[in-house]
């Protein structure tokens, strides 16, 4: 048993051998911000000011520099000795910390499953109990894989105003638990989800907006774009959506439609392997950004997709003038080493 | 009838006391509807608050005593110390106007929680005024060139550089008391608090001066109280949706005005009154105003109907250049200042170009020419080289060459038979919506139209103790300082650009 002292609130969490800090905190009635619970998203980053931890989080959610600076992921860090952690960067009030986990569990039923591309499905879940969920565009839910003890994280793709349903974009992975489940799933089946979680959201700002998505990473950006349009937000938006081939792009009309509602929004699909019929941008999303955007000083950037894409875009947009603090991202990483499904971070 | 101690304690903490002694009628009318119960997150009685403040005072005065023995001013960068001759009186004036602002609010609202918060603030502002005056007294006695520190408050009200700040801080206690809160507590003390009382001492310490940091960090420790007053007041008035349009209008007005004047003056101090610049002013603004105020503080309030000011994108654009243009303008009219202008040289050019790409093309030649004219032997001042003096903005008092001298956005129009100049669309919007607040202001150039510059300087008392040497100088460490005779030989006549 190790004791983890939590500053700045001066409370102690008891961690059994091998127990991650996050699960110990939640089970003892404290709240720490968290997202995917498996080291993929970085929402539960804490600063370790004393003691030793074993951390099995993904290298993307926590860079080598982060680790050297003392950061750890509470969801996947197990104390090896008594520790002191600082959670002030989470921005929690003491009341929030002491209130415990407020994340709700919802019963939903499958409303529809659509083939968006050969490897991506659009899944709509209707909320049954409770019948509505209040969430912020950019957040995600943890979906229990029916018949297992595992959860998978997916961002909501619908606008928060449509709060009686949850629309998910799911990339299929061969052998992935949720992917396998979806093969045989049908309308009306019960699925339990918990949430909403995650800190990605559209920031109130005066800056122009650049959204960059790849693969199933379009989900949170789609939700944000819809929310922006509904609020009649006046900020200029450029949405860049990348895929390997034209067949892997989806929701094109829907995205164009949302962008058409605003005089200042532009939608730019990009494909790496374009056929003769394609007359849009080609190459990677970074190529399209470099070609079209020029100086990005005065922009906020939102980036969601596979980790290498997120990393490359982050680096590029900062080089082109976006302040590092104004790059907001979710890396969509597979869950688990053996049975990759998908998660958001 | 007797009460238990517990009952008295509960009553004290309920903040619903009736007016049994004081006059409950508001001294200053307000257009806002103010609910009787407040939203003050501190809820601390003045008597408890004062104990903390007394301790802070003791520490700060104690450090000044130590600073004398440590001879801190001998280690200070002259650039910092000279430009502080403008910046410190500006601060003291802001504090002084804020004393009156807090008094105005206390006398105008019936919400006891809000009144208690502002009584604490009023004491704070008095404390700040005293601390800054003590610091200036220390500089008068211990800085190598006290000329200018000794006339700061008077000069502020009489000279173009000073009138920028004076006209800014008048808003703290002029007009509707809740509008005053919007400028003082919400915009200045929340959006700009770190820029003012964290970055300024940071620059001071980086440039060798610790007494200022000790004073300002003591002041900074009170700002959370003042932010809470602003937040509490705002949350109280936002409870009534009839107040929302007025809140948004006030925020639009004061965010713009505050940007014009504060970004110009504080950016000038941070980058032109320093040799070591810890970080560039534009980055400070992005982090503390752009991210912390707009993206974080404002975000919480949009649910209650508050809107991000429309001109924030324009402010973000102008904040890159405004203080450079201000520094250039102040250097150009140096005889009418009350400090020695730090001449910017090649090392500075490098830093400016690295942090503000394109800086040299706009300002580099000016500073080279300024350096060439710095010694009295040159027989020239920059004012002679200008096609005309720039009009001063009727609203913010900055010279109408903003945001950049090569791209001025000046607007000139007639108002009640007088020609009015404003520096920007934002200032014109402010003027046209509140003409009574700005229409009657006399402009510096019009007061001295047709005067010989030497006579203006003499009239304003900008001479040192010998009666000949100017307080202001175009450089620090000149071989010889400019005298009134040097200026008289120039035969330079002040001409109001709006009359000529």
Short mmCIF file of C-alpha atoms in Angstrom, two decimals, chain B:
data_model
loop_
_atom_site.label_atom_id
_atom_site.label_comp_id
_atom_site.label_asym_id
_atom_site.label_seq_id
_atom_site.Cartn_x
_atom_site.Cartn_y
_atom_site.Cartn_z
CA UNK B 1 -33.15 43.22 23.72
CA UNK B 2 -29.92 41.25 23.88
CA UNK B 3 -28.35 38.99 21.29
CA UNK B 4 -26.03 36.05 21.63
CA UNK B 5 -22.56 36.23 20.14
CA UNK B 6 -23.65 33.61 17.63
CA UNK B 7 -26.62 35.73 16.51
CA UNK B 8 -24.40 38.76 16.10
CA UNK B 9 -21.91 36.72 14.11
CA UNK B 10 -24.67 35.35 11.85
CA UNK B 11 -26.12 38.81 11.32
CA UNK B 12 -22.70 40.23 10.50
CA UNK B 13 -22.08 37.55 7.94
CA UNK B 14 -25.52 37.82 6.36
CA UNK B 15 -24.68 41.13 4.67
CA UNK B 16 -28.30 42.23 4.78
CA UNK B 17 -27.98 45.08 7.23
CA UNK B 18 -30.40 47.98 6.82
CA UNK B 19 -29.22 51.59 6.55
CA UNK B 20 -29.75 52.76 10.12
CA UNK B 21 -27.15 55.52 10.17
CA UNK B 22 -25.99 56.35 6.64
CA UNK B 23 -28.16 57.81 3.92
CA UNK B 24 -29.49 54.97 1.81
CA UNK B 25 -30.22 57.15 -1.21
CA UNK B 26 -27.70 56.56 -4.01
CA UNK B 27 -25.30 59.46 -4.41
CA UNK B 28 -24.70 58.72 -8.07
CA UNK B 29 -27.59 57.40 -10.16
CA UNK B 30 -27.15 54.22 -12.14
CA UNK B 31 -29.05 52.90 -15.13
CA UNK B 32 -28.43 49.34 -13.95
CA UNK B 33 -30.86 47.40 -11.79
CA UNK B 34 -28.89 46.08 -8.80
CA UNK B 35 -30.31 43.18 -6.79
CA UNK B 36 -30.16 43.47 -2.97
CA UNK B 37 -28.08 40.30 -2.57
CA UNK B 38 -24.60 40.15 -4.03
CA UNK B 39 -22.27 37.52 -5.36
CA UNK B 40 -19.03 38.42 -3.63
CA UNK B 41 -16.84 35.31 -3.45
CA UNK B 42 -14.70 36.83 -0.66
CA UNK B 43 -17.41 37.88 1.80
CA UNK B 44 -14.80 39.27 4.13
CA UNK B 45 -15.42 42.12 6.51
CA UNK B 46 -13.20 45.19 6.24
CA UNK B 47 -11.98 44.80 9.82
CA UNK B 48 -10.58 41.33 9.06
CA UNK B 49 -9.13 42.42 5.74
CA UNK B 50 -7.24 45.35 7.23
CA UNK B 51 -5.14 43.13 9.48
CA UNK B 52 -3.66 41.43 6.42
CA UNK B 53 -3.05 44.71 4.68
CA UNK B 54 -1.22 46.24 7.64
CA UNK B 55 1.19 43.32 7.57
CA UNK B 56 1.82 43.82 3.85
CA UNK B 57 2.49 47.52 4.38
CA UNK B 58 5.05 46.78 7.08
CA UNK B 59 6.93 44.41 4.83
CA UNK B 60 7.04 46.79 1.87
CA UNK B 61 8.19 49.79 3.88
CA UNK B 62 10.72 47.55 5.58
CA UNK B 63 12.16 46.61 2.21
CA UNK B 64 12.49 50.26 1.18
CA UNK B 65 14.55 50.84 4.30
CA UNK B 66 16.77 47.93 3.33
CA UNK B 67 16.93 49.13 -0.30
CA UNK B 68 18.55 52.38 0.83
CA UNK B 69 21.34 50.47 2.53
CA UNK B 70 21.65 48.03 -0.35
CA UNK B 71 21.82 50.98 -2.78
CA UNK B 72 19.47 49.26 -5.20
CA UNK B 73 19.18 52.28 -7.48
CA UNK B 74 22.90 52.12 -8.24
CA UNK B 75 22.34 48.74 -9.86
CA UNK B 76 19.27 49.84 -11.80
CA UNK B 77 19.29 50.26 -15.56
CA UNK B 78 18.94 53.98 -16.39
CA UNK B 79 16.45 53.20 -19.16
CA UNK B 80 14.08 51.67 -16.63
CA UNK B 81 14.54 54.46 -14.14
CA UNK B 82 13.98 57.21 -16.70
CA UNK B 83 10.82 55.85 -18.33
CA UNK B 84 9.47 55.09 -14.84
CA UNK B 85 9.31 58.86 -14.40
CA UNK B 86 6.21 58.63 -16.61
CA UNK B 87 4.97 55.18 -15.67
CA UNK B 88 5.00 55.53 -11.89
CA UNK B 89 2.93 58.75 -11.72
CA UNK B 90 0.52 57.09 -14.16
CA UNK B 91 0.13 54.22 -11.72
CA UNK B 92 -0.30 56.55 -8.75
CA UNK B 93 -2.91 58.53 -10.62
CA UNK B 94 -4.76 55.33 -11.47
CA UNK B 95 -4.74 54.30 -7.80
CA UNK B 96 -5.93 57.71 -6.71
CA UNK B 97 -8.79 57.73 -9.21
CA UNK B 98 -9.65 54.23 -8.03
CA UNK B 99 -9.97 55.45 -4.42
CA UNK B 100 -12.64 57.80 -5.63
CA UNK B 101 -14.18 55.09 -7.82
CA UNK B 102 -14.62 52.76 -4.87
CA UNK B 103 -16.12 55.59 -2.84
CA UNK B 104 -18.53 56.35 -5.64
CA UNK B 105 -19.75 52.77 -5.75
CA UNK B 106 -20.10 52.48 -1.98
CA UNK B 107 -22.23 55.63 -2.02
CA UNK B 108 -24.38 54.45 -4.90
CA UNK B 109 -25.42 50.85 -4.35
CA UNK B 110 -27.55 49.40 -1.61
CA UNK B 111 -26.13 45.92 -1.79
CA UNK B 112 -24.16 45.49 1.47
CA UNK B 113 -22.00 42.68 0.17
CA UNK B 114 -20.82 44.77 -2.76
CA UNK B 115 -20.32 47.82 -0.54
CA UNK B 116 -18.19 45.86 1.89
CA UNK B 117 -16.02 44.58 -0.95
CA UNK B 118 -15.46 48.09 -2.29
CA UNK B 119 -14.68 49.46 1.15
CA UNK B 120 -11.83 46.96 1.30
CA UNK B 121 -10.78 48.04 -2.18
CA UNK B 122 -10.90 51.71 -1.26
CA UNK B 123 -8.45 51.05 1.57
CA UNK B 124 -6.28 49.06 -0.83
CA UNK B 125 -6.16 51.88 -3.34
CA UNK B 126 -5.14 54.34 -0.65
CA UNK B 127 -2.47 51.90 0.45
CA UNK B 128 -1.21 51.58 -3.14
CA UNK B 129 -1.11 55.35 -3.57
CA UNK B 130 0.96 55.65 -0.41
CA UNK B 131 3.31 52.82 -1.36
CA UNK B 132 3.97 54.26 -4.80
CA UNK B 133 4.48 57.75 -3.41
CA UNK B 134 6.99 56.30 -0.94
CA UNK B 135 8.78 54.56 -3.80
CA UNK B 136 8.92 57.77 -5.81
CA UNK B 137 10.23 59.61 -2.77
CA UNK B 138 12.94 56.96 -2.54
CA UNK B 139 13.83 57.54 -6.21
CA UNK B 140 13.86 61.32 -5.79
CA UNK B 141 16.41 60.90 -3.04
CA UNK B 142 18.46 58.06 -4.42
CA UNK B 143 18.27 57.92 -8.21
CA UNK B 144 21.21 59.60 -9.95
CA UNK B 145 18.92 62.00 -11.82
CA UNK B 146 15.80 62.84 -9.81
CA UNK B 147 14.68 65.56 -12.25
CA UNK B 148 11.25 64.50 -13.43
CA UNK B 149 10.44 62.28 -10.46
CA UNK B 150 9.87 65.43 -8.44
CA UNK B 151 7.26 66.90 -10.81
CA UNK B 152 5.59 63.68 -11.96
CA UNK B 153 2.04 64.30 -10.81
CA UNK B 154 1.94 67.89 -12.06
CA UNK B 155 3.57 66.98 -15.35
CA UNK B 156 1.07 64.21 -15.86
CA UNK B 157 -1.78 66.68 -16.03
CA UNK B 158 0.00 69.19 -18.25
CA UNK B 159 1.99 67.28 -20.85
CA UNK B 160 0.97 65.17 -23.85
CA UNK B 161 2.47 61.92 -22.49
CA UNK B 162 0.79 62.36 -19.13
CA UNK B 163 -2.61 63.23 -20.56
CA UNK B 164 -2.88 59.78 -22.13
CA UNK B 165 -3.04 58.12 -18.72
CA UNK B 166 -4.99 60.95 -17.12
CA UNK B 167 -7.74 60.64 -19.70
CA UNK B 168 -7.78 56.86 -19.26
CA UNK B 169 -8.24 56.80 -15.52
CA UNK B 170 -10.89 59.52 -15.43
CA UNK B 171 -13.28 56.78 -16.48
CA UNK B 172 -12.88 55.10 -13.10
CA UNK B 173 -15.07 57.64 -11.38
CA UNK B 174 -16.94 59.50 -14.11
CA UNK B 175 -20.43 58.53 -15.17
CA UNK B 176 -22.47 55.55 -14.10
CA UNK B 177 -20.88 53.78 -11.09
CA UNK B 178 -21.40 50.33 -12.62
CA UNK B 179 -19.78 51.50 -15.86
CA UNK B 180 -16.85 52.58 -13.69
CA UNK B 181 -16.66 49.04 -12.28
CA UNK B 182 -16.58 47.71 -15.83
CA UNK B 183 -13.50 49.76 -16.63
CA UNK B 184 -11.65 49.61 -13.31
CA UNK B 185 -12.42 46.17 -11.95
CA UNK B 186 -13.35 44.11 -14.97
CA UNK B 187 -11.12 45.43 -17.74
CA UNK B 188 -8.15 47.04 -16.01
CA UNK B 189 -7.85 44.93 -12.86
CA UNK B 190 -8.90 41.61 -14.37
CA UNK B 191 -7.81 41.64 -18.01
CA UNK B 192 -4.68 43.76 -17.48
CA UNK B 193 -3.69 42.94 -13.91
CA UNK B 194 -0.77 40.67 -14.79
CA UNK B 195 0.50 43.02 -17.46
CA UNK B 196 0.48 45.86 -14.96
CA UNK B 197 1.62 44.37 -11.70
CA UNK B 198 3.42 41.19 -12.66
CA UNK B 199 5.19 42.04 -15.93
CA UNK B 200 6.22 45.57 -14.91
CA UNK B 201 8.06 44.37 -11.76
CA UNK B 202 9.50 41.49 -13.79
CA UNK B 203 11.03 44.03 -16.18
CA UNK B 204 12.27 46.06 -13.19
CA UNK B 205 14.00 43.09 -11.58
CA UNK B 206 15.49 41.96 -14.89
CA UNK B 207 16.92 45.46 -15.20
CA UNK B 208 18.36 45.59 -11.71
CA UNK B 209 15.70 47.33 -9.59
CA UNK B 210 14.14 45.41 -6.69
CA UNK B 211 12.36 48.11 -4.67
CA UNK B 212 9.79 48.55 -7.39
CA UNK B 213 9.15 44.83 -7.53
CA UNK B 214 8.67 44.69 -3.77
CA UNK B 215 6.14 47.51 -3.95
CA UNK B 216 4.26 46.21 -6.97
CA UNK B 217 4.03 42.64 -5.77
CA UNK B 218 2.51 43.91 -2.55
CA UNK B 219 0.00 45.80 -4.69
CA UNK B 220 -0.56 42.76 -6.87
CA UNK B 221 -1.54 40.69 -3.86
CA UNK B 222 -4.64 42.90 -3.50
CA UNK B 223 -5.76 42.55 -7.08
CA UNK B 224 -7.58 39.25 -6.46
CA UNK B 225 -9.86 41.19 -4.09
CA UNK B 226 -10.53 43.79 -6.79
CA UNK B 227 -11.14 41.20 -9.48
CA UNK B 228 -13.59 39.52 -7.14
CA UNK B 229 -15.36 42.86 -6.66
CA UNK B 230 -15.68 43.23 -10.42
CA UNK B 231 -16.82 39.65 -10.87
CA UNK B 232 -19.27 39.88 -7.98
CA UNK B 233 -20.73 43.13 -9.25
CA UNK B 234 -20.99 41.82 -12.78
CA UNK B 235 -22.66 38.59 -11.65
CA UNK B 236 -25.07 40.62 -9.54
CA UNK B 237 -26.15 42.93 -12.37
CA UNK B 238 -26.26 40.09 -14.90
CA UNK B 239 -28.96 38.48 -12.76
CA UNK B 240 -31.37 40.97 -14.33
CA UNK B 241 -31.45 40.51 -18.08
CA UNK B 242 -32.44 44.15 -18.58
CA UNK B 243 -28.86 45.03 -17.63
CA UNK B 244 -27.20 42.86 -20.27
CA UNK B 245 -27.19 45.33 -23.22
CA UNK B 246 -25.68 48.06 -21.02
CA UNK B 247 -23.06 45.65 -19.70
CA UNK B 248 -22.02 44.72 -23.23
CA UNK B 249 -21.91 48.33 -24.36
CA UNK B 250 -19.78 49.31 -21.39
CA UNK B 251 -17.43 46.38 -21.96
CA UNK B 252 -17.05 47.32 -25.63
CA UNK B 253 -16.22 50.91 -24.72
CA UNK B 254 -13.77 50.27 -21.92
CA UNK B 255 -12.01 47.35 -23.51
CA UNK B 256 -11.19 49.57 -26.46
CA UNK B 257 -10.18 52.61 -24.46
CA UNK B 258 -8.14 50.60 -22.01
CA UNK B 259 -6.30 48.90 -24.86
CA UNK B 260 -5.49 52.20 -26.51
CA UNK B 261 -4.00 53.81 -23.46
CA UNK B 262 -2.62 50.92 -21.42
CA UNK B 263 -1.10 48.95 -24.28
CA UNK B 264 0.59 52.11 -25.50
CA UNK B 265 2.02 53.14 -22.12
CA UNK B 266 2.87 49.78 -20.56
CA UNK B 267 4.30 48.39 -23.79
CA UNK B 268 6.45 51.53 -24.01
CA UNK B 269 7.79 50.97 -20.49
CA UNK B 270 8.32 47.23 -20.98
CA UNK B 271 10.33 47.47 -24.17
CA UNK B 272 11.74 50.99 -24.48
CA UNK B 273 12.37 51.49 -20.77
CA UNK B 274 14.51 48.37 -20.51
CA UNK B 275 17.71 46.88 -21.78
CA UNK B 276 16.77 43.33 -20.82
CA UNK B 277 13.30 42.47 -22.06
CA UNK B 278 12.09 39.23 -20.42
CA UNK B 279 9.40 38.70 -23.07
CA UNK B 280 7.79 40.73 -25.74
CA UNK B 281 4.74 42.78 -24.92
CA UNK B 282 2.65 41.27 -27.64
CA UNK B 283 3.16 37.78 -26.17
CA UNK B 284 2.19 39.03 -22.72
CA UNK B 285 -1.00 40.43 -24.19
CA UNK B 286 -1.79 37.21 -26.04
CA UNK B 287 -1.40 35.15 -22.91
CA UNK B 288 -2.98 37.35 -20.27
CA UNK B 289 -5.58 39.29 -22.20
CA UNK B 290 -6.21 37.00 -25.17
CA UNK B 291 -6.12 33.62 -23.45
CA UNK B 292 -6.81 34.34 -19.79
CA UNK B 293 -9.35 37.14 -20.06
CA UNK B 294 -11.13 36.51 -23.35
CA UNK B 295 -10.88 32.72 -23.59
CA UNK B 296 -11.24 31.91 -19.92
CA UNK B 297 -12.84 34.70 -17.85
CA UNK B 298 -15.21 35.87 -20.57
CA UNK B 299 -16.13 32.32 -21.50
CA UNK B 300 -17.71 31.77 -18.09
CA UNK B 301 -19.78 34.91 -18.50
CA UNK B 302 -21.13 34.35 -21.99
CA UNK B 303 -23.75 32.00 -20.54
CA UNK B 304 -25.12 35.05 -18.73
CA UNK B 305 -25.31 37.14 -21.90
CA UNK B 306 -21.97 38.93 -21.86
CA UNK B 307 -20.33 39.10 -25.27
CA UNK B 308 -16.72 39.29 -26.36
CA UNK B 309 -16.16 42.90 -27.47
CA UNK B 310 -16.47 43.22 -31.23
CA UNK B 311 -13.18 45.05 -31.53
CA UNK B 312 -11.02 42.40 -29.87
CA UNK B 313 -9.62 41.18 -33.24
CA UNK B 314 -8.68 44.76 -34.11
CA UNK B 315 -7.09 45.24 -30.70
CA UNK B 316 -5.09 42.05 -31.17
CA UNK B 317 -3.85 43.39 -34.50
CA UNK B 318 -2.95 46.85 -33.21
CA UNK B 319 -1.24 45.67 -30.05
CA UNK B 320 1.71 44.61 -32.20
CA UNK B 321 2.54 48.18 -33.15
CA UNK B 322 0.84 50.62 -30.80
CA UNK B 323 3.62 50.91 -28.21
CA UNK B 324 6.35 51.20 -30.82
CA UNK B 325 4.50 54.10 -32.40
CA UNK B 326 3.98 55.62 -28.96
CA UNK B 327 7.68 55.33 -28.15
CA UNK B 328 8.54 56.96 -31.47
CA UNK B 329 6.08 59.80 -30.95
CA UNK B 330 7.28 60.47 -27.40
CA UNK B 331 10.89 60.51 -28.57
CA UNK B 332 9.95 62.93 -31.36
CA UNK B 333 8.45 65.42 -28.91
CA UNK B 334 11.09 64.81 -26.23
CA UNK B 335 11.41 68.48 -25.06
CA UNK B 336 7.83 68.19 -23.76
CA UNK B 337 8.54 65.11 -21.66
CA UNK B 338 9.87 64.86 -18.12
CA UNK B 339 12.41 62.08 -18.50
CA UNK B 340 15.50 61.31 -20.55
CA UNK B 341 14.60 59.28 -23.62
CA UNK B 342 16.50 55.99 -23.95
CA UNK B 343 18.04 56.02 -27.43
CA UNK B 344 17.46 52.73 -29.23
CA UNK B 345 20.49 51.30 -31.01
CA UNK B 346 21.55 48.35 -33.19
CA UNK B 347 21.18 45.74 -30.40
CA UNK B 348 17.66 46.96 -29.74
CA UNK B 349 16.88 46.93 -33.46
CA UNK B 350 17.87 43.26 -33.55
CA UNK B 351 15.60 42.39 -30.65
CA UNK B 352 12.68 44.34 -32.07
CA UNK B 353 13.06 42.80 -35.50
CA UNK B 354 13.23 39.29 -34.02
CA UNK B 355 10.09 39.81 -31.97
CA UNK B 356 8.16 42.10 -34.31
CA UNK B 357 9.17 41.18 -37.87
CA UNK B 358 9.10 44.30 -40.04
CA UNK B 359 9.90 46.64 -37.13
CA UNK B 360 13.06 48.11 -38.66
CA UNK B 361 11.36 49.20 -41.87
CA UNK B 362 8.82 51.18 -39.91
CA UNK B 363 10.83 52.55 -36.98
CA UNK B 364 14.54 51.86 -37.56
CA UNK B 365 15.37 54.99 -39.57
CA UNK B 366 13.57 57.18 -37.07
CA UNK B 367 15.73 55.95 -34.19
CA UNK B 368 18.90 56.34 -36.24
CA UNK B 369 17.94 59.94 -37.00
CA UNK B 370 16.98 60.52 -33.37
CA UNK B 371 20.42 59.34 -32.26
CA UNK B 372 22.09 61.71 -34.69
CA UNK B 373 20.13 64.67 -33.32
CA UNK B 374 20.57 63.74 -29.66
CA UNK B 375 23.49 66.01 -28.77
CA UNK B 376 22.67 69.72 -28.50
CA UNK B 377 25.48 70.38 -30.96
CA UNK B 378 23.28 68.95 -33.71
CA UNK B 379 21.11 72.06 -33.42
CA UNK B 380 18.04 70.06 -34.42
CA UNK B 381 15.07 68.38 -32.92
CA UNK B 382 12.76 65.90 -34.58
CA UNK B 383 9.75 68.21 -34.22
CA UNK B 384 11.34 70.49 -36.82
CA UNK B 385 11.55 67.65 -39.31
CA UNK B 386 7.88 66.75 -39.15
CA UNK B 387 5.55 68.14 -41.81
CA UNK B 388 3.23 68.98 -38.91
CA UNK B 389 2.66 67.90 -35.37
CA UNK B 390 0.28 64.95 -35.17
CA UNK B 391 -3.18 65.82 -33.85
CA UNK B 392 -3.94 64.21 -30.51
CA UNK B 393 -6.88 61.86 -30.34
CA UNK B 394 -9.84 63.52 -28.67
CA UNK B 395 -10.67 60.27 -26.87
CA UNK B 396 -7.45 58.47 -25.94
CA UNK B 397 -5.02 61.41 -26.34
CA UNK B 398 -2.53 59.34 -28.33
CA UNK B 399 -1.02 61.07 -31.36
CA UNK B 400 -3.04 60.37 -34.49
CA UNK B 401 -0.44 58.21 -36.18
CA UNK B 402 -1.78 54.95 -34.80
CA UNK B 403 -1.45 52.05 -35.04
CA UNK B 404 1.59 52.56 -37.32
CA UNK B 405 3.02 55.81 -38.65
CA UNK B 406 2.93 54.42 -42.20
CA UNK B 407 -0.69 53.33 -41.87
CA UNK B 408 -2.46 55.87 -39.68
CA UNK B 409 -6.20 55.49 -39.26
CA UNK B 410 -6.88 59.09 -38.33
CA UNK B 411 -10.39 60.50 -38.68
CA UNK B 412 -11.14 64.21 -38.57
CA UNK B 413 -14.62 65.64 -38.31
CA UNK B 414 -16.55 68.65 -37.00
CA UNK B 415 -18.32 68.59 -33.69
CA UNK B 416 -20.28 71.66 -32.54
CA UNK B 417 -18.16 73.89 -34.75
CA UNK B 418 -14.81 72.47 -33.61
CA UNK B 419 -12.50 70.20 -35.59
CA UNK B 420 -12.02 66.91 -33.81
CA UNK B 421 -9.39 64.29 -34.53
CA UNK B 422 -9.54 60.69 -33.40
CA UNK B 423 -6.92 58.03 -33.97
CA UNK B 424 -9.16 55.15 -35.02
CA UNK B 425 -12.60 53.79 -35.80
CA UNK B 426 -12.83 52.56 -32.19
CA UNK B 427 -12.17 55.99 -30.72
CA UNK B 428 -14.64 57.57 -33.15
CA UNK B 429 -17.27 55.04 -32.04
CA UNK B 430 -16.59 55.96 -28.42
CA UNK B 431 -16.71 59.69 -29.16
CA UNK B 432 -19.96 59.57 -31.11
CA UNK B 433 -21.69 57.48 -28.46
CA UNK B 434 -20.52 59.55 -25.50
CA UNK B 435 -19.77 62.98 -26.97
CA UNK B 436 -20.42 64.80 -23.71
CA UNK B 437 -17.59 62.87 -22.04
CA UNK B 438 -14.98 63.83 -24.63
CA UNK B 439 -16.22 66.83 -26.63
CA UNK B 440 -15.09 69.48 -24.17
CA UNK B 441 -11.50 68.35 -23.80
CA UNK B 442 -8.91 71.00 -24.71
CA UNK B 443 -6.05 69.68 -26.77
CA UNK B 444 -2.44 70.35 -25.80
CA UNK B 445 -1.42 71.77 -29.18
CA UNK B 446 -4.37 74.17 -29.24
CA UNK B 447 -3.40 75.54 -25.83
CA UNK B 448 0.05 76.51 -27.10
CA UNK B 449 -0.72 77.30 -30.73
CA UNK B 450 1.68 80.01 -31.92
CA UNK B 451 3.99 79.76 -28.87
CA UNK B 452 7.73 79.38 -29.12
CA UNK B 453 8.66 75.94 -27.83
CA UNK B 454 11.10 77.51 -25.36
CA UNK B 455 8.24 79.51 -23.84
CA UNK B 456 6.09 76.42 -23.52
CA UNK B 457 8.88 74.61 -21.70
CA UNK B 458 9.48 77.54 -19.37
CA UNK B 459 5.77 78.03 -18.69
CA UNK B 460 5.38 74.35 -17.79
CA UNK B 461 8.35 74.40 -15.43
CA UNK B 462 10.31 71.79 -17.35
CA UNK B 463 13.67 73.19 -16.26
CA UNK B 464 16.06 71.82 -13.71
CA UNK B 465 17.20 73.59 -10.56
CA UNK B 466 19.76 75.70 -12.45
CA UNK B 467 16.88 77.32 -14.35
CA UNK B 468 18.50 76.59 -17.71
CA UNK B 469 18.86 72.82 -18.27
CA UNK B 470 15.84 70.95 -19.53
CA UNK B 471 14.33 68.19 -17.40
CA UNK B 472 13.78 66.15 -20.55
CA UNK B 473 16.68 65.07 -22.70
CA UNK B 474 16.71 63.08 -25.93
CA UNK B 475 19.23 60.62 -24.53
CA UNK B 476 20.83 59.26 -21.38
CA UNK B 477 24.50 60.06 -20.78
CA UNK B 478 24.81 62.84 -23.37
CA UNK B 479 28.08 64.75 -23.51
CA UNK B 480 26.12 67.89 -22.68
CA UNK B 481 22.49 68.30 -21.71
CA UNK B 482 20.12 70.53 -23.67
CA UNK B 483 19.36 73.94 -22.20
CA UNK B 484 16.54 76.36 -22.75
CA UNK B 485 18.97 78.49 -24.81
CA UNK B 486 19.52 75.56 -27.20
CA UNK B 487 15.78 75.32 -27.67
CA UNK B 488 15.26 79.06 -28.09
CA UNK B 489 17.89 79.14 -30.82
CA UNK B 490 15.74 76.74 -32.84
CA UNK B 491 12.92 79.31 -33.18
CA UNK B 492 10.44 76.47 -33.22
CA UNK B 493 6.83 77.56 -33.11
CA UNK B 494 4.17 75.14 -31.88
CA UNK B 495 1.34 74.87 -34.40
CA UNK B 496 -1.92 73.14 -33.72
CA UNK B 497 -2.36 70.81 -36.71
CA UNK B 498 -6.13 71.22 -36.52
CA UNK B 499 -5.86 75.00 -36.88
CA UNK B 500 -3.06 75.29 -39.37
#
